[in-house]
């Protein structure tokens, strides 16, 4: 049996995901312009040789050391850094990827090897070989760099759109998965655009004058392919995404939507600036302006990569493995056996009244710590502030329904109660009460609290709704309106009451009151059904 | 709580037979350690040479240090590049041990990336910049060398932890935030020193090869390089005998005895390796005395290359011996995808062809006769 296999690296405040992001975002930025830069150098050298443009040739020559220092050193080292970080933060997913794609990575490495050798030789041989040979080495650099993208793009897109790989594991179908081609186009356009931004930065360091202006203008033209190609390929890409991913971007998770909008908006700003500032007024592009362009480019990279990661939730490999390393096929089994038994690294295997808080902590580590910290990034303490014990337990039980981007909780009932107890005890006020001996958690009391949430929900109903609605029958019954709806759906309706048909006032209770009401309403079916 | 906990092997089958993946792991590892030794040992030697040259006011030695410093950035590029495939193959074969070991020392393991960035840029700085007197900026070399020394220590730490899975559970239960290090392990220090002394020996041969390159045009300078490199090689090889014996004695006793006669293959491989190291030392000694310099240096280098291959094999034998009864690398599901394997091998050959062509073109100054000026 495949179990929860690996120990979880506990990264306080930052969380593992942020560690990957801190390394990956600069890498993605630099590696894209390493590819675009290769095309830029080879193409520009070709043009310069053809037109006898010695100023351009000289510019390329002077800047190739900086290019080598950035791409070879920073690009290569941060690339290895991604390997290190994903292996630390998510060993199970990394293991799956490497079992599938070890030779794809091997092939990517071959191109990387050619790329590194070509870049070094390109830099060292400006004055050693003839112009034609030198340009050929430049094209070898550009070609191999792009080919490494051609391969790695398959592995990146696989995680979000594995197609029918989970049912039918085939290497080629996994590599050339549904979003492979649009993603390849997007990344290629981004590469060329970033090369333009980079060249603009290099040009900005030239002395003011014709040379500077010619180079800035030339660099700005490298943004044109992206200006035309990006909107088309992005629309194509979005059309290949899973439905849930589209919903997340289109408002399902406000932060993701905001980041996606930021990415598009900043891209638009770059294009507008490039036209009005760099193309029309090249003399105004000094170093700070060029750095601003680069920073905007980094911002777009950061936002876009963040959105790309976010829309994959609740999976790390879509429809196959959840973010918390549980395989989709294991959920039922783990709910039966319990996560503490299924996880190799827990010291507690069964929840008791005595160990309930420590058991809860271990459940948190096994189930939640892949994405949540306690206090910092995605911190569970701030996220659950003010939540009652029973409410927490109920939220955990319906995690995937309440929050579409979270995986289902896969533990048994006692583990869920233990986790809820531990989360509740994170609240300093509750902690004080525990220390004073006023509050204690045990499995019995926690389960009883499950009934209290219904009582709480009913109380909210009495206060806010019963003036106009009946539960069932009569003038304005609620049961027929919420029949078959989940907690999350009902909660969504309550937030939006004033916009619904029927001239209802906005719900002005607290969040926890709303959740309690939603939970109570969602349970109506069950209770009424049971009564009949 | 003292049970040995090792994650299960991934349910997804390996895309190639274990023997092939192990072969590729060992092959690419050997290719990786050649430039790695130059980066690590070469950095230390170059800094030492530059410092000595400055102290004694010796321009010839400074020039030698300068030539060595030019090799370092390229060697670092190839250490990293050639380090990728063994990293891939060790993960696919030994994932449960590799990842768990990494998670336990997570921050130290991750710090390799930052150290590498500083060290790599440090070598570029060291080789390109010159101080006000036109000399190598020694401080940059020192900083970079310390970075690579630290990285090598962390690697030894990690690789030693990985083959002792009985340490996993106690370490994990003691600390989960990745701040542990395996430094108290009696195996770590001699293993690290063994590798470090070896790296200096390999780098000293590079100094000799620099000497050979200049031998025809500038015999005096060539001789100096050959003698300097050769003497360092002889001293480090002798030192290695002591360190190697220490390392052997710190191995778990049943593993140690494998190399002392109990296992014929292990004993032979180690025995031949030691013997050949001594042969290499004698050949180098002859070269440093000015006799048949070129052929002796080349022969010594070739013999040392064989020693490296044998020592990598010893390393692999030690790894398997430590894991007996805990992790059987051969017991993994496989479902070979030959098309992809052949494609990889074919592209690798093609890639080597392209790199060779480019190198040849640059060395022979292809097309340079048409250049203006």
CSV table of N, CA and C in Angstrom, one decimal, chain A residues 449-513:
chain,number,residue,atom,x,y,z
A,449,UNK,N,-20.4,19.0,20.8
A,449,UNK,CA,-20.4,20.3,20.2
A,449,UNK,C,-21.0,20.4,18.8
A,450,UNK,N,-21.0,19.2,18.1
A,450,UNK,CA,-21.6,19.1,16.8
A,450,UNK,C,-23.0,19.5,16.9
A,451,UNK,N,-23.7,19.2,18.0
A,451,UNK,CA,-25.1,19.5,18.1
A,451,UNK,C,-25.3,21.0,18.4
A,452,UNK,N,-24.3,21.6,19.0
A,452,UNK,CA,-24.4,23.0,19.4
A,452,UNK,C,-24.4,23.8,18.1
A,453,UNK,N,-23.7,23.4,17.1
A,453,UNK,CA,-23.6,24.2,15.9
A,453,UNK,C,-25.0,24.3,15.3
A,454,UNK,N,-25.8,23.2,15.4
A,454,UNK,CA,-27.1,23.3,14.9
A,454,UNK,C,-27.9,24.3,15.7
A,455,UNK,N,-27.7,24.2,17.0
A,455,UNK,CA,-28.5,25.1,17.9
A,455,UNK,C,-28.1,26.6,17.5
A,456,UNK,N,-26.8,26.8,17.3
A,456,UNK,CA,-26.3,28.1,16.9
A,456,UNK,C,-27.0,28.6,15.6
A,457,UNK,N,-27.0,27.7,14.6
A,457,UNK,CA,-27.6,28.0,13.3
A,457,UNK,C,-29.1,28.4,13.5
A,458,UNK,N,-29.7,27.6,14.3
A,458,UNK,CA,-31.2,27.8,14.5
A,458,UNK,C,-31.4,29.2,15.2
A,459,UNK,N,-30.5,29.5,16.1
A,459,UNK,CA,-30.6,30.8,16.8
A,459,UNK,C,-30.5,32.0,15.8
A,460,UNK,N,-29.5,31.8,14.9
A,460,UNK,CA,-29.3,32.9,13.9
A,460,UNK,C,-30.5,33.0,13.0
A,461,UNK,N,-31.0,31.8,12.6
A,461,UNK,CA,-32.3,31.8,11.8
A,461,UNK,C,-33.4,32.6,12.5
A,462,UNK,N,-33.6,32.3,13.8
A,462,UNK,CA,-34.6,33.0,14.6
A,462,UNK,C,-34.4,34.5,14.5
A,463,UNK,N,-33.1,34.9,14.7
A,463,UNK,CA,-32.9,36.3,14.8
A,463,UNK,C,-33.0,37.1,13.5
A,464,UNK,N,-32.5,36.4,12.4
A,464,UNK,CA,-32.4,37.2,11.2
A,464,UNK,C,-33.5,36.9,10.1
A,465,UNK,N,-34.0,35.6,10.1
A,465,UNK,CA,-34.8,35.2,8.9
A,465,UNK,C,-36.2,34.9,9.2
A,466,UNK,N,-36.5,34.5,10.5
A,466,UNK,CA,-37.8,33.9,10.7
A,466,UNK,C,-38.9,35.0,10.7
A,467,UNK,N,-38.5,36.2,10.6
A,467,UNK,CA,-39.5,37.3,10.5
A,467,UNK,C,-40.2,37.2,9.2
A,468,UNK,N,-39.6,36.8,8.1
A,468,UNK,CA,-40.2,36.7,6.8
A,468,UNK,C,-40.4,35.3,6.3
A,469,UNK,N,-39.5,34.4,6.8
A,469,UNK,CA,-39.5,33.0,6.3
A,469,UNK,C,-40.1,32.0,7.3
A,470,UNK,N,-40.7,31.0,6.7
A,470,UNK,CA,-40.9,29.8,7.5
A,470,UNK,C,-39.9,28.7,7.1
A,471,UNK,N,-39.7,27.7,8.0
A,471,UNK,CA,-38.8,26.6,7.6
A,471,UNK,C,-39.4,25.8,6.5
A,472,UNK,N,-40.7,25.5,6.7
A,472,UNK,CA,-41.3,24.6,5.7
A,472,UNK,C,-42.8,25.0,5.6
A,473,UNK,N,-43.4,25.0,4.5
A,473,UNK,CA,-44.8,25.3,4.3
A,473,UNK,C,-45.0,26.7,4.5
A,474,UNK,N,-46.3,27.1,4.5
A,474,UNK,CA,-46.7,28.5,4.8
A,474,UNK,C,-46.4,29.4,3.6
A,475,UNK,N,-46.2,30.8,4.0
A,475,UNK,CA,-46.1,31.8,3.0
A,475,UNK,C,-44.8,31.8,2.2
A,476,UNK,N,-43.7,31.7,2.9
A,476,UNK,CA,-42.4,31.9,2.3
A,476,UNK,C,-41.4,30.8,2.8
A,477,UNK,N,-41.6,29.6,2.5
A,477,UNK,CA,-40.8,28.5,3.1
A,477,UNK,C,-39.3,28.5,2.5
A,478,UNK,N,-38.4,28.2,3.4
A,478,UNK,CA,-36.9,28.2,3.0
A,478,UNK,C,-36.5,26.8,2.5
A,479,UNK,N,-37.1,25.8,2.9
A,479,UNK,CA,-36.6,24.5,2.6
A,479,UNK,C,-36.6,24.2,1.1
A,480,UNK,N,-37.6,24.7,0.4
A,480,UNK,CA,-37.7,24.4,-1.0
A,480,UNK,C,-36.6,25.2,-1.8
A,481,UNK,N,-36.2,26.3,-1.1
A,481,UNK,CA,-35.2,27.2,-1.8
A,481,UNK,C,-33.8,26.7,-1.7
A,482,UNK,N,-33.5,25.9,-0.6
A,482,UNK,CA,-32.1,25.5,-0.4
A,482,UNK,C,-32.0,24.0,-0.6
A,483,UNK,N,-33.0,23.3,-1.1
A,483,UNK,CA,-33.0,21.9,-1.2
A,483,UNK,C,-31.8,21.4,-2.1
A,484,UNK,N,-31.1,20.5,-1.6
A,484,UNK,CA,-30.0,19.9,-2.4
A,484,UNK,C,-28.7,20.8,-2.4
A,485,UNK,N,-28.7,21.9,-1.7
A,485,UNK,CA,-27.6,22.8,-1.8
A,485,UNK,C,-26.6,22.5,-0.7
A,486,UNK,N,-25.3,22.8,-1.1
A,486,UNK,CA,-24.2,22.5,-0.1
A,486,UNK,C,-24.1,23.7,0.8
A,487,UNK,N,-23.3,23.5,1.9
A,487,UNK,CA,-23.0,24.6,2.8
A,487,UNK,C,-22.4,25.8,2.0
A,488,UNK,N,-21.5,25.5,1.1
A,488,UNK,CA,-20.8,26.6,0.5
A,488,UNK,C,-21.7,27.4,-0.4
A,489,UNK,N,-22.6,26.7,-1.1
A,489,UNK,CA,-23.6,27.4,-2.0
A,489,UNK,C,-24.5,28.3,-1.2
A,490,UNK,N,-25.0,27.7,-0.1
A,490,UNK,CA,-25.9,28.5,0.8
A,490,UNK,C,-25.2,29.7,1.3
A,491,UNK,N,-23.9,29.5,1.8
A,491,UNK,CA,-23.2,30.6,2.4
A,491,UNK,C,-23.0,31.7,1.3
A,492,UNK,N,-22.7,31.2,0.1
A,492,UNK,CA,-22.5,32.2,-1.0
A,492,UNK,C,-23.8,33.0,-1.3
A,493,UNK,N,-24.9,32.4,-1.1
A,493,UNK,CA,-26.2,33.1,-1.3
A,493,UNK,C,-26.4,34.1,-0.2
A,494,UNK,N,-26.1,33.7,1.0
A,494,UNK,CA,-26.3,34.6,2.1
A,494,UNK,C,-25.5,35.9,2.0
A,495,UNK,N,-24.3,35.7,1.5
A,495,UNK,CA,-23.4,36.9,1.4
A,495,UNK,C,-24.0,37.9,0.4
A,496,UNK,N,-24.8,37.3,-0.5
A,496,UNK,CA,-25.3,38.1,-1.7
A,496,UNK,C,-26.7,38.4,-1.6
A,497,UNK,N,-27.3,38.3,-0.4
A,497,UNK,CA,-28.8,38.4,-0.3
A,497,UNK,C,-29.4,39.5,-1.0
A,498,UNK,N,-28.8,40.7,-0.8
A,498,UNK,CA,-29.4,41.9,-1.3
A,498,UNK,C,-29.5,41.9,-2.9
A,499,UNK,N,-28.7,41.0,-3.5
A,499,UNK,CA,-28.8,41.0,-5.0
A,499,UNK,C,-29.7,39.9,-5.5
A,500,UNK,N,-30.3,39.1,-4.6
A,500,UNK,CA,-31.1,38.1,-5.0
A,500,UNK,C,-32.5,38.6,-5.3
A,501,UNK,N,-33.3,37.9,-6.1
A,501,UNK,CA,-34.7,38.3,-6.4
A,501,UNK,C,-35.5,38.3,-5.0
A,502,UNK,N,-36.4,39.2,-4.8
A,502,UNK,CA,-37.2,39.1,-3.6
A,502,UNK,C,-37.0,40.2,-2.6
A,503,UNK,N,-36.1,41.2,-3.0
A,503,UNK,CA,-35.9,42.4,-2.2
A,503,UNK,C,-35.5,42.1,-0.7
A,504,UNK,N,-34.6,41.3,-0.6
A,504,UNK,CA,-34.1,40.9,0.8
A,504,UNK,C,-33.1,41.9,1.3
A,505,UNK,N,-33.1,42.2,2.6
A,505,UNK,CA,-32.0,43.0,3.1
A,505,UNK,C,-30.7,42.3,3.1
A,506,UNK,N,-29.5,43.0,3.1
A,506,UNK,CA,-28.3,42.2,3.3
A,506,UNK,C,-28.2,41.5,4.6
A,507,UNK,N,-27.5,40.4,4.7
A,507,UNK,CA,-27.2,39.7,5.9
A,507,UNK,C,-26.1,40.5,6.7
A,508,UNK,N,-26.4,41.0,7.9
A,508,UNK,CA,-25.4,41.7,8.6
A,508,UNK,C,-24.9,41.1,9.8
A,509,UNK,N,-25.1,39.7,9.9
A,509,UNK,CA,-24.5,39.0,11.0
A,509,UNK,C,-23.0,38.8,10.7
A,510,UNK,N,-22.3,38.1,11.7
A,510,UNK,CA,-20.9,37.9,11.6
A,510,UNK,C,-20.6,36.7,10.7
A,511,UNK,N,-19.4,36.5,10.3
A,511,UNK,CA,-19.0,35.4,9.4
A,511,UNK,C,-19.4,34.1,10.0
A,512,UNK,N,-19.1,34.0,11.3
A,512,UNK,CA,-19.3,32.7,12.0
A,512,UNK,C,-20.8,32.4,12.1
A,513,UNK,N,-21.6,33.5,12.3
A,513,UNK,CA,-23.0,33.3,12.3
A,513,UNK,C,-23.6,32.9,10.9
